């Protein structure tokens, strides 16, 4: 790769991405709220109580979307890791490091709400079954990725190391998904992603899908915000930040 | 793709393959330990450990739940639809405990082949529906007088 | 309304779940806002000195 193309990759992309993300943020936030409000209302109020679990099953409406997203975020990071390693696109590394704390938060929420659901229904806050353990491992992988990037001073080396770790950890995703099929677990099997009809009543399913879509947009919103902040912080001395600062000052003077 | 990128792509795929193979081997080695519980048939046939606590899983057999009048002692039969095992437990049962429910108990077998549990967990299924729908399904099943279904992932 | 907050006796578990989730996500929302503001201020200081 010649030196010009390299500098283009390194500096050209943020200059284009930063204002675009800024324009997208309010729209993404609006869609998130538009999905969240009916999702919460239907999930907490209009969905009927479960025949076995009563009202406690409503924990599902945060637990399941958070668990799905904890895996979705990782899958997105793994794709970005391939792009970062093969094409050396720095923006992919920024995407990974910005996603890691969001994914960790979703995994954390899935674990905590699962615990709050498990205590009244199963009779235990926590058990070391394959599903719960593999989700806990996912949480620690997220922390590991975040810690590794921040521990290495040179961000080019840090980005490469982090991408490799992200790829190594992707093996955990099929393990989490199939853990309830491969092994005896206390956790029940999949409800929605089965090939036959979902074993959930339609009035309970609709709020679940709304909440899952809301979480999806929340991830996009948080990702855009974090990427902008990380880019600005890392590129302090580069041309595109200089341009933004001067334009801002010009607008303030007006 | 340039030759350099192609080489990097091969390295990425090699990394993924190596990690997959390593994980597969680790899982193979620990497969037995990944099982959260033993079925009642496995326990009766002696597949479960005798020197330490283990978990047994099955459905509570209808009409076998007996509670003591003066204590929290409760006894019930668990079955995987082939072999029943009697379980004794002293303590508070989870909210989902009822006849026909999937249950996982942790403890040991005593000399009489009775499983003495120190912990009882309820395993719920992946079905969610309002009570009225559950009632109508149950009525339809009663009409056919079917055996209760096994817990979804309980195949051993 | 009281019945709604009671959640069939599972109030603690249900509201803790939603509460903790909201809190964690709120932190995720505020953190980049603060970081962005901080980075912008640092950039402004940097270029006013040059």
Tab-separated table of C-alpha atoms in Angstrom:
chain	number	residue	atom	x	y	z
A	1	UNK	CA	0.000	0.000	0.000
A	2	UNK	CA	1.444	3.361	-0.890
A	3	UNK	CA	1.782	6.085	1.670
A	4	UNK	CA	-0.959	8.309	0.230
A	5	UNK	CA	-3.610	5.576	0.380
A	6	UNK	CA	-2.541	4.806	3.922
A	7	UNK	CA	-3.017	8.397	5.061
A	8	UNK	CA	-6.317	8.479	3.271
A	9	UNK	CA	-7.504	5.493	5.283
A	10	UNK	CA	-6.200	6.900	8.497
A	11	UNK	CA	-7.468	10.436	8.250
A	12	UNK	CA	-9.927	10.687	5.390
A	13	UNK	CA	-12.590	8.480	6.897
A	14	UNK	CA	-13.143	10.246	10.260
A	15	UNK	CA	-13.439	13.557	8.480
A	16	UNK	CA	-16.379	12.086	6.573
A	17	UNK	CA	-17.835	9.964	9.350
A	18	UNK	CA	-17.900	12.491	12.190
A	19	UNK	CA	-20.409	14.984	10.726
A	20	UNK	CA	-22.519	12.198	9.168
A	21	UNK	CA	-22.858	10.447	12.547
A	22	UNK	CA	-23.744	13.794	14.096
A	23	UNK	CA	-26.602	14.203	11.634
A	24	UNK	CA	-27.847	10.636	12.182
A	25	UNK	CA	-27.927	10.752	15.996
A	26	UNK	CA	-31.225	12.687	16.481
A	27	UNK	CA	-33.036	10.463	13.963
A	28	UNK	CA	-31.786	7.247	15.515
A	29	UNK	CA	-32.735	8.577	18.969
A	30	UNK	CA	-36.243	9.404	17.713
A	31	UNK	CA	-36.765	5.911	16.282
A	32	UNK	CA	-35.488	4.400	19.527
A	33	UNK	CA	-38.016	6.355	21.623
A	34	UNK	CA	-40.811	5.604	19.130
A	35	UNK	CA	-40.168	1.870	19.550
A	36	UNK	CA	-39.405	1.935	23.281
A	37	UNK	CA	-42.622	3.636	24.463
A	38	UNK	CA	-45.134	1.215	22.884
A	39	UNK	CA	-42.795	-1.690	23.697
A	40	UNK	CA	-42.703	-0.787	27.392
A	41	UNK	CA	-46.412	0.001	27.555
A	42	UNK	CA	-47.464	-3.241	25.895
A	43	UNK	CA	-44.897	-5.291	27.779
A	44	UNK	CA	-45.719	-3.949	31.219
A	45	UNK	CA	-49.443	-3.224	30.870
A	46	UNK	CA	-51.341	-4.844	28.028
A	47	UNK	CA	-49.516	-8.192	27.637
A	48	UNK	CA	-51.374	-10.885	29.617
A	49	UNK	CA	-49.679	-12.533	32.589
A	50	UNK	CA	-48.068	-15.911	31.892
A	51	UNK	CA	-49.959	-19.100	32.792
A	52	UNK	CA	-47.062	-20.412	34.876
A	53	UNK	CA	-44.931	-17.446	35.807
A	54	UNK	CA	-47.590	-14.796	36.360
A	55	UNK	CA	-46.407	-11.196	36.203
A	56	UNK	CA	-42.745	-12.130	36.754
A	57	UNK	CA	-42.393	-13.109	33.098
A	58	UNK	CA	-42.402	-9.366	32.215
A	59	UNK	CA	-38.694	-9.357	33.125
A	60	UNK	CA	-38.386	-11.004	29.720
A	61	UNK	CA	-38.894	-7.636	28.047
A	62	UNK	CA	-35.502	-6.405	29.188
A	63	UNK	CA	-33.764	-9.720	29.682
A	64	UNK	CA	-34.285	-11.199	26.214
A	65	UNK	CA	-33.495	-8.071	24.118
A	66	UNK	CA	-30.390	-7.427	26.249
A	67	UNK	CA	-29.238	-11.034	25.795
A	68	UNK	CA	-29.872	-10.914	22.038
A	69	UNK	CA	-28.049	-7.617	21.710
A	70	UNK	CA	-25.106	-8.834	23.796
A	71	UNK	CA	-24.587	-11.420	21.048
A	72	UNK	CA	-25.481	-9.174	18.116
A	73	UNK	CA	-22.983	-6.507	19.212
A	74	UNK	CA	-20.275	-9.154	19.426
A	75	UNK	CA	-21.082	-10.509	15.969
A	76	UNK	CA	-20.831	-6.962	14.562
A	77	UNK	CA	-17.502	-6.498	16.341
A	78	UNK	CA	-16.176	-9.769	14.910
A	79	UNK	CA	-16.999	-8.630	11.357
A	80	UNK	CA	-15.280	-5.314	12.066
A	81	UNK	CA	-12.279	-7.251	13.401
A	82	UNK	CA	-11.876	-9.080	10.067
A	83	UNK	CA	-12.096	-5.738	8.223
A	84	UNK	CA	-9.585	-4.205	10.633
A	85	UNK	CA	-7.108	-7.064	10.282
A	86	UNK	CA	-7.318	-7.636	6.526
A	87	UNK	CA	-7.887	-4.114	5.177
A	88	UNK	CA	-6.300	-2.178	8.046
A	89	UNK	CA	-9.252	0.210	8.307
A	90	UNK	CA	-8.816	2.231	11.445
A	91	UNK	CA	-12.508	3.122	11.574
A	92	UNK	CA	-13.262	-0.589	12.151
A	93	UNK	CA	-11.012	-0.526	15.216
A	94	UNK	CA	-12.805	2.554	16.542
A	95	UNK	CA	-16.083	0.712	15.992
A	96	UNK	CA	-14.842	-2.284	18.010
A	97	UNK	CA	-13.538	-0.264	20.933
A	98	UNK	CA	-16.722	1.836	20.995
A	99	UNK	CA	-18.929	-1.291	20.881
A	100	UNK	CA	-17.144	-3.213	23.636
A	101	UNK	CA	-18.554	-1.219	26.606
A	102	UNK	CA	-22.046	-1.279	25.052
A	103	UNK	CA	-21.889	-5.040	24.544
A	104	UNK	CA	-20.575	-5.476	28.082
A	105	UNK	CA	-23.521	-3.422	29.372
A	106	UNK	CA	-26.033	-5.580	27.479
A	107	UNK	CA	-24.380	-8.770	28.770
A	108	UNK	CA	-24.395	-7.324	32.291
A	109	UNK	CA	-28.109	-6.462	32.027
A	110	UNK	CA	-28.872	-9.954	30.701
A	111	UNK	CA	-27.019	-11.522	33.645
A	112	UNK	CA	-28.540	-9.283	36.343
A	113	UNK	CA	-32.128	-9.472	35.065
A	114	UNK	CA	-31.688	-13.216	34.522
A	115	UNK	CA	-30.679	-13.498	38.152
A	116	UNK	CA	-33.698	-11.432	39.251
A	117	UNK	CA	-35.893	-13.695	37.155
A	118	UNK	CA	-34.212	-16.925	38.247
A	119	UNK	CA	-34.629	-16.326	41.979
A	120	UNK	CA	-38.458	-16.372	42.061
A	121	UNK	CA	-38.950	-18.870	39.211
A	122	UNK	CA	-36.115	-21.408	39.463
A	123	UNK	CA	-35.396	-20.844	43.132
A	124	UNK	CA	-31.778	-19.727	42.638
A	125	UNK	CA	-30.067	-16.413	41.834
A	126	UNK	CA	-27.338	-18.193	39.920
A	127	UNK	CA	-26.433	-21.698	38.771
A	128	UNK	CA	-23.351	-22.805	36.853
A	129	UNK	CA	-25.219	-24.250	33.902
A	130	UNK	CA	-23.844	-24.012	30.356
A	131	UNK	CA	-26.037	-21.074	29.229
A	132	UNK	CA	-25.378	-18.852	32.222
A	133	UNK	CA	-21.672	-19.648	32.325
A	134	UNK	CA	-21.113	-18.981	28.611
A	135	UNK	CA	-22.952	-15.635	28.880
A	136	UNK	CA	-20.760	-14.710	31.857
A	137	UNK	CA	-17.700	-15.578	29.757
A	138	UNK	CA	-19.016	-13.253	27.023
A	139	UNK	CA	-19.184	-10.445	29.595
A	140	UNK	CA	-15.557	-11.061	30.591
A	141	UNK	CA	-14.425	-11.198	26.950
A	142	UNK	CA	-15.952	-7.736	26.438
A	143	UNK	CA	-14.051	-6.441	29.471
A	144	UNK	CA	-10.877	-8.108	28.202
A	145	UNK	CA	-11.156	-6.449	24.774
A	146	UNK	CA	-11.712	-3.054	26.374
A	147	UNK	CA	-8.850	-3.496	28.829
A	148	UNK	CA	-6.401	-4.753	26.187
A	149	UNK	CA	-6.947	-1.768	23.895
A	150	UNK	CA	-6.538	0.700	26.714
A	151	UNK	CA	-3.483	-1.065	28.156
A	152	UNK	CA	-1.412	-0.666	24.958
A	153	UNK	CA	-0.104	2.838	24.435
A	154	UNK	CA	0.441	2.684	20.653
A	155	UNK	CA	-3.068	2.629	19.193
A	156	UNK	CA	-2.058	0.858	15.975
A	157	UNK	CA	-0.661	-2.106	17.933
A	158	UNK	CA	-3.585	-1.915	20.368
A	159	UNK	CA	-6.084	-2.049	17.510
A	160	UNK	CA	-4.456	-5.130	16.000
A	161	UNK	CA	-4.218	-6.974	19.334
A	162	UNK	CA	-7.817	-6.112	20.147
A	163	UNK	CA	-9.045	-7.328	16.741
A	164	UNK	CA	-7.289	-10.675	17.183
A	165	UNK	CA	-8.778	-11.106	20.667
A	166	UNK	CA	-12.229	-10.232	19.288
A	167	UNK	CA	-11.902	-12.937	16.630
A	168	UNK	CA	-10.736	-15.529	19.141
A	169	UNK	CA	-13.753	-14.782	21.347
A	170	UNK	CA	-16.284	-15.189	18.549
A	171	UNK	CA	-16.234	-18.953	19.156
A	172	UNK	CA	-18.255	-18.256	22.304
A	173	UNK	CA	-21.289	-17.075	20.287
A	174	UNK	CA	-22.366	-20.487	18.914
A	175	UNK	CA	-21.633	-21.973	22.334
A	176	UNK	CA	-24.035	-19.530	24.012
A	177	UNK	CA	-26.711	-20.106	21.397
A	178	UNK	CA	-26.547	-23.912	21.351
A	179	UNK	CA	-25.722	-24.413	25.034
A	180	UNK	CA	-29.379	-25.174	25.810
A	181	UNK	CA	-29.480	-27.744	22.995
A	182	UNK	CA	-26.136	-29.484	23.481
A	183	UNK	CA	-26.286	-29.881	27.244
A	184	UNK	CA	-28.790	-30.320	30.036
A	185	UNK	CA	-29.293	-26.839	31.426
A	186	UNK	CA	-31.579	-25.181	33.912
A	187	UNK	CA	-32.152	-22.404	31.380
A	188	UNK	CA	-35.008	-23.174	29.025
A	189	UNK	CA	-34.536	-23.605	25.269
A	190	UNK	CA	-35.071	-20.876	22.663
A	191	UNK	CA	-38.586	-19.485	22.325
A	192	UNK	CA	-38.516	-17.228	19.289
A	193	UNK	CA	-35.631	-18.390	17.090
A	194	UNK	CA	-37.003	-21.886	16.586
A	195	UNK	CA	-37.834	-22.882	13.050
A	196	UNK	CA	-41.351	-23.950	13.900
A	197	UNK	CA	-43.829	-21.381	15.222
A	198	UNK	CA	-42.594	-19.429	18.247
A	199	UNK	CA	-43.948	-20.904	21.475
A	200	UNK	CA	-45.156	-17.565	22.740
A	201	UNK	CA	-48.596	-16.013	22.513
A	202	UNK	CA	-48.871	-13.219	19.935
A	203	UNK	CA	-49.864	-10.586	22.538
A	204	UNK	CA	-46.661	-11.366	24.415
A	205	UNK	CA	-44.514	-11.634	21.298
A	206	UNK	CA	-45.288	-8.192	19.818
A	207	UNK	CA	-43.911	-6.173	22.788
A	208	UNK	CA	-40.855	-8.464	22.821
A	209	UNK	CA	-40.117	-7.704	19.172
A	210	UNK	CA	-40.723	-3.971	19.741
A	211	UNK	CA	-38.300	-3.945	22.677
A	212	UNK	CA	-35.724	-5.918	20.674
A	213	UNK	CA	-35.981	-3.388	17.826
A	214	UNK	CA	-35.727	-0.514	20.332
A	215	UNK	CA	-32.549	-2.027	21.801
A	216	UNK	CA	-31.160	-2.432	18.291
A	217	UNK	CA	-31.561	1.305	17.658
A	218	UNK	CA	-30.259	2.105	21.114
A	219	UNK	CA	-27.076	0.223	20.226
A	220	UNK	CA	-26.750	2.225	17.008
A	221	UNK	CA	-27.336	5.486	18.911
A	222	UNK	CA	-24.780	4.715	21.624
A	223	UNK	CA	-22.303	3.423	19.043
A	224	UNK	CA	-22.458	6.622	16.961
A	225	UNK	CA	-22.068	8.762	20.091
A	226	UNK	CA	-19.130	6.753	21.413
A	227	UNK	CA	-17.373	6.620	18.033
A	228	UNK	CA	-17.618	10.397	17.663
A	229	UNK	CA	-16.235	10.964	21.153
A	230	UNK	CA	-13.407	8.447	20.673
A	231	UNK	CA	-12.447	9.855	17.263
A	232	UNK	CA	-12.331	13.411	18.542
A	233	UNK	CA	-10.240	12.418	21.531
A	234	UNK	CA	-7.716	10.372	19.515
A	235	UNK	CA	-7.353	12.759	16.590
A	236	UNK	CA	-6.934	15.934	18.618
A	237	UNK	CA	-3.916	17.112	16.612
A	238	UNK	CA	-5.154	16.131	13.144
A	239	UNK	CA	-6.456	18.350	10.382
A	240	UNK	CA	-10.109	17.373	10.504
A	241	UNK	CA	-10.463	18.201	14.204
A	242	UNK	CA	-8.747	21.537	13.569
A	243	UNK	CA	-11.330	22.285	10.880
A	244	UNK	CA	-14.206	21.380	13.196
A	245	UNK	CA	-12.862	23.538	16.013
A	246	UNK	CA	-12.397	26.565	13.748
A	247	UNK	CA	-15.841	26.165	12.196
A	248	UNK	CA	-17.359	25.937	15.652
A	249	UNK	CA	-15.613	29.097	16.782
A	250	UNK	CA	-16.734	30.898	13.641
A	251	UNK	CA	-20.343	29.917	14.340
A	252	UNK	CA	-20.058	31.010	17.971
A	253	UNK	CA	-18.797	34.458	16.979
A	254	UNK	CA	-21.715	35.028	14.641
B	1	UNK	CA	-7.761	-8.335	-3.136
B	2	UNK	CA	-4.084	-7.536	-3.148
B	3	UNK	CA	-1.700	-10.434	-2.341
B	4	UNK	CA	-0.935	-8.886	1.052
B	5	UNK	CA	-4.612	-8.662	1.984
B	6	UNK	CA	-5.190	-12.173	0.702
B	7	UNK	CA	-2.399	-13.388	2.961
B	8	UNK	CA	-3.932	-11.576	5.929
B	9	UNK	CA	-7.330	-13.090	5.111
B	10	UNK	CA	-5.775	-16.575	5.133
B	11	UNK	CA	-4.192	-15.826	8.499
B	12	UNK	CA	-7.569	-14.700	9.884
B	13	UNK	CA	-9.203	-17.901	8.658
B	14	UNK	CA	-6.368	-19.985	10.076
B	15	UNK	CA	-6.828	-18.274	13.436
B	16	UNK	CA	-10.566	-18.949	13.429
B	17	UNK	CA	-10.061	-22.601	12.452
B	18	UNK	CA	-7.427	-23.143	15.138
B	19	UNK	CA	-9.634	-21.593	17.821
B	20	UNK	CA	-12.640	-23.650	16.708
B	21	UNK	CA	-10.689	-26.905	16.793
B	22	UNK	CA	-9.213	-26.091	20.207
B	23	UNK	CA	-12.635	-25.216	21.608
B	24	UNK	CA	-14.193	-28.340	20.154
B	25	UNK	CA	-11.539	-30.491	21.836
B	26	UNK	CA	-11.968	-28.719	25.171
B	27	UNK	CA	-15.735	-29.165	25.031
B	28	UNK	CA	-15.300	-32.856	24.152
B	29	UNK	CA	-13.023	-33.308	27.162
B	30	UNK	CA	-15.422	-31.607	29.571
B	31	UNK	CA	-18.661	-32.782	27.961
B	32	UNK	CA	-19.803	-34.762	30.977
B	33	UNK	CA	-19.146	-31.842	33.319
B	34	UNK	CA	-21.152	-29.497	31.118
B	35	UNK	CA	-24.294	-31.466	31.908
B	36	UNK	CA	-26.190	-29.667	34.601
B	37	UNK	CA	-28.163	-32.715	35.719
B	38	UNK	CA	-28.677	-36.465	35.269
B	39	UNK	CA	-31.963	-37.985	34.177
B	40	UNK	CA	-33.783	-40.358	36.517
B	41	UNK	CA	-32.980	-43.331	34.259
B	42	UNK	CA	-29.264	-42.488	34.367
B	43	UNK	CA	-29.417	-42.247	38.151
B	44	UNK	CA	-31.169	-45.622	38.523
B	45	UNK	CA	-28.703	-47.297	36.147
B	46	UNK	CA	-25.774	-46.026	38.240
B	47	UNK	CA	-24.391	-43.450	35.818
B	48	UNK	CA	-24.496	-40.718	38.456
B	49	UNK	CA	-21.644	-40.287	40.962
B	50	UNK	CA	-22.105	-41.905	44.390
B	51	UNK	CA	-19.304	-40.166	46.287
B	52	UNK	CA	-20.468	-36.576	45.840
B	53	UNK	CA	-23.565	-34.455	45.328
B	54	UNK	CA	-25.132	-34.398	41.892
B	55	UNK	CA	-28.289	-33.059	40.297
B	56	UNK	CA	-31.243	-35.078	39.129
B	57	UNK	CA	-33.822	-33.746	36.693
B	58	UNK	CA	-37.288	-34.881	35.721
B	59	UNK	CA	-41.000	-34.163	35.890
B	60	UNK	CA	-42.922	-34.325	39.157
B	61	UNK	CA	-45.271	-37.320	38.876
B	62	UNK	CA	-48.940	-36.425	39.376
B	63	UNK	CA	-50.325	-37.430	42.761
B	64	UNK	CA	-46.976	-38.233	44.412
B	65	UNK	CA	-46.389	-34.952	46.269
B	66	UNK	CA	-46.693	-35.615	50.036
B	67	UNK	CA	-46.132	-32.882	52.596
B	68	UNK	CA	-45.498	-33.482	56.316
B	69	UNK	CA	-47.999	-31.826	58.666
B	70	UNK	CA	-45.497	-30.605	61.237
B	71	UNK	CA	-42.435	-29.698	59.143
B	72	UNK	CA	-41.301	-28.503	55.725
B	73	UNK	CA	-40.487	-32.070	54.686
B	74	UNK	CA	-41.914	-32.915	51.296
B	75	UNK	CA	-41.507	-36.022	49.166
B	76	UNK	CA	-42.363	-36.535	45.522
B	77	UNK	CA	-41.446	-38.756	42.566
B	78	UNK	CA	-39.489	-37.481	39.575
B	79	UNK	CA	-39.567	-39.243	36.237
B	80	UNK	CA	-38.213	-38.949	32.718
B	81	UNK	CA	-41.321	-40.947	31.670
B	82	UNK	CA	-39.391	-44.248	32.023
B	83	UNK	CA	-37.953	-44.531	35.526
B	84	UNK	CA	-39.356	-42.791	38.617
B	85	UNK	CA	-37.080	-41.786	41.524
B	86	UNK	CA	-38.421	-40.645	44.900
B	87	UNK	CA	-37.023	-37.345	46.180
B	88	UNK	CA	-37.149	-35.997	49.741
B	89	UNK	CA	-36.593	-32.364	50.527
B	90	UNK	CA	-36.898	-30.117	53.551
B	91	UNK	CA	-37.351	-26.444	52.815
B	92	UNK	CA	-39.240	-23.918	50.772
B	93	UNK	CA	-40.004	-24.943	47.209
B	94	UNK	CA	-39.770	-22.502	44.278
B	95	UNK	CA	-42.974	-20.794	43.112
B	96	UNK	CA	-43.107	-22.893	39.970
B	97	UNK	CA	-43.043	-26.205	41.853
B	98	UNK	CA	-46.186	-28.191	41.021
B	99	UNK	CA	-47.229	-31.581	39.718
B	100	UNK	CA	-46.125	-32.161	36.145
B	101	UNK	CA	-43.426	-29.460	36.433
B	102	UNK	CA	-39.808	-30.005	35.368
B	103	UNK	CA	-37.673	-30.034	38.524
B	104	UNK	CA	-33.952	-30.256	39.206
B	105	UNK	CA	-32.852	-31.396	42.663
B	106	UNK	CA	-29.327	-31.426	44.070
B	107	UNK	CA	-28.251	-33.992	46.647
B	108	UNK	CA	-27.361	-37.680	47.043
B	109	UNK	CA	-29.008	-41.071	46.975
B	110	UNK	CA	-29.440	-42.721	50.361
B	111	UNK	CA	-29.235	-46.490	50.969
B	112	UNK	CA	-32.863	-47.039	50.026
B	113	UNK	CA	-32.572	-45.494	46.600
B	114	UNK	CA	-34.329	-42.308	47.771
B	115	UNK	CA	-32.773	-39.075	46.574
B	116	UNK	CA	-32.247	-36.705	49.515
B	117	UNK	CA	-32.202	-33.191	48.117
B	118	UNK	CA	-30.705	-30.120	49.724
B	119	UNK	CA	-31.764	-27.798	46.912
B	120	UNK	CA	-34.747	-27.914	44.554
B	121	UNK	CA	-34.921	-25.785	41.412
B	122	UNK	CA	-37.824	-25.465	38.989
B	123	UNK	CA	-37.076	-25.706	35.293
B	124	UNK	CA	-39.687	-23.877	33.285
B	125	UNK	CA	-40.273	-24.480	29.603
B	126	UNK	CA	-39.897	-22.052	26.723
B	127	UNK	CA	-43.645	-21.599	26.246
B	128	UNK	CA	-45.300	-18.348	27.181
B	129	UNK	CA	-49.074	-17.904	27.026
B	130	UNK	CA	-51.960	-16.422	28.991
B	131	UNK	CA	-53.742	-18.759	31.476
B	132	UNK	CA	-56.898	-19.032	29.338
B	133	UNK	CA	-54.916	-20.354	26.379
B	134	UNK	CA	-53.058	-22.810	28.621
B	135	UNK	CA	-56.418	-24.022	29.969
B	136	UNK	CA	-57.843	-24.682	26.542
B	137	UNK	CA	-54.681	-26.513	25.455
B	138	UNK	CA	-54.836	-28.642	28.580
B	139	UNK	CA	-58.486	-29.465	27.943
B	140	UNK	CA	-57.660	-30.523	24.407
B	141	UNK	CA	-54.847	-32.735	25.725
B	142	UNK	CA	-57.043	-34.216	28.443
B	143	UNK	CA	-59.450	-35.241	25.719
B	144	UNK	CA	-56.644	-37.233	24.099
B	145	UNK	CA	-55.309	-38.437	27.505
B	146	UNK	CA	-51.710	-37.908	26.555
B	147	UNK	CA	-48.613	-38.376	28.678
B	148	UNK	CA	-47.063	-35.092	29.834
B	149	UNK	CA	-44.410	-33.826	27.431
B	150	UNK	CA	-40.751	-34.030	28.379
B	151	UNK	CA	-38.765	-30.869	29.151
B	152	UNK	CA	-37.567	-29.488	25.838
B	153	UNK	CA	-33.838	-30.237	25.990
B	154	UNK	CA	-33.974	-33.344	28.073
B	155	UNK	CA	-32.939	-36.043	25.649
B	156	UNK	CA	-30.517	-38.299	27.502
C	1	UNK	CA	-52.623	1.459	39.636
C	2	UNK	CA	-51.434	-0.060	42.912
C	3	UNK	CA	-52.065	-3.443	41.346
C	4	UNK	CA	-49.823	-2.510	38.429
C	5	UNK	CA	-46.922	-1.628	40.741
C	6	UNK	CA	-47.511	-4.743	42.792
C	7	UNK	CA	-46.811	-6.990	39.752
C	8	UNK	CA	-48.606	-9.979	41.252
C	9	UNK	CA	-46.164	-10.091	44.166
C	10	UNK	CA	-43.089	-9.931	41.941
C	11	UNK	CA	-42.715	-6.143	42.240
C	12	UNK	CA	-39.160	-6.300	43.620
C	13	UNK	CA	-37.856	-8.559	40.844
C	14	UNK	CA	-39.658	-6.833	37.972
C	15	UNK	CA	-38.920	-3.245	38.988
C	16	UNK	CA	-35.334	-3.995	39.963
C	17	UNK	CA	-34.805	-5.533	36.519
C	18	UNK	CA	-36.198	-2.540	34.672
C	19	UNK	CA	-34.539	-0.073	37.065
C	20	UNK	CA	-31.037	-1.521	36.848
C	21	UNK	CA	-31.308	-1.830	33.060
C	22	UNK	CA	-32.390	1.810	32.747
C	23	UNK	CA	-29.548	2.914	34.995
C	24	UNK	CA	-26.868	0.973	33.089
C	25	UNK	CA	-28.131	2.270	29.739
C	26	UNK	CA	-28.343	5.836	31.051
C	27	UNK	CA	-24.676	5.668	32.072
C	28	UNK	CA	-23.877	4.439	28.540
C	29	UNK	CA	-25.730	7.445	27.159
C	30	UNK	CA	-24.153	10.078	29.428
C	31	UNK	CA	-20.572	8.791	29.192
C	32	UNK	CA	-20.019	9.662	25.488
C	33	UNK	CA	-21.835	12.998	25.923
C	34	UNK	CA	-19.400	14.026	28.660
C	35	UNK	CA	-16.409	12.559	26.836
C	36	UNK	CA	-17.323	14.381	23.627
C	37	UNK	CA	-17.694	17.689	25.439
C	38	UNK	CA	-14.355	17.136	27.207
C	39	UNK	CA	-12.591	16.246	23.927
C	40	UNK	CA	-14.034	19.314	22.199
C	41	UNK	CA	-12.855	21.562	25.037
C	42	UNK	CA	-9.382	20.025	24.893
C	43	UNK	CA	-9.258	20.550	21.132
C	44	UNK	CA	-10.262	24.181	21.548
C	45	UNK	CA	-7.560	24.737	24.170
C	46	UNK	CA	-5.028	23.012	21.918
C	47	UNK	CA	-5.734	25.227	18.910
C	48	UNK	CA	-6.025	28.461	20.884
C	49	UNK	CA	-2.478	27.885	22.102
C	50	UNK	CA	-1.031	27.127	18.683
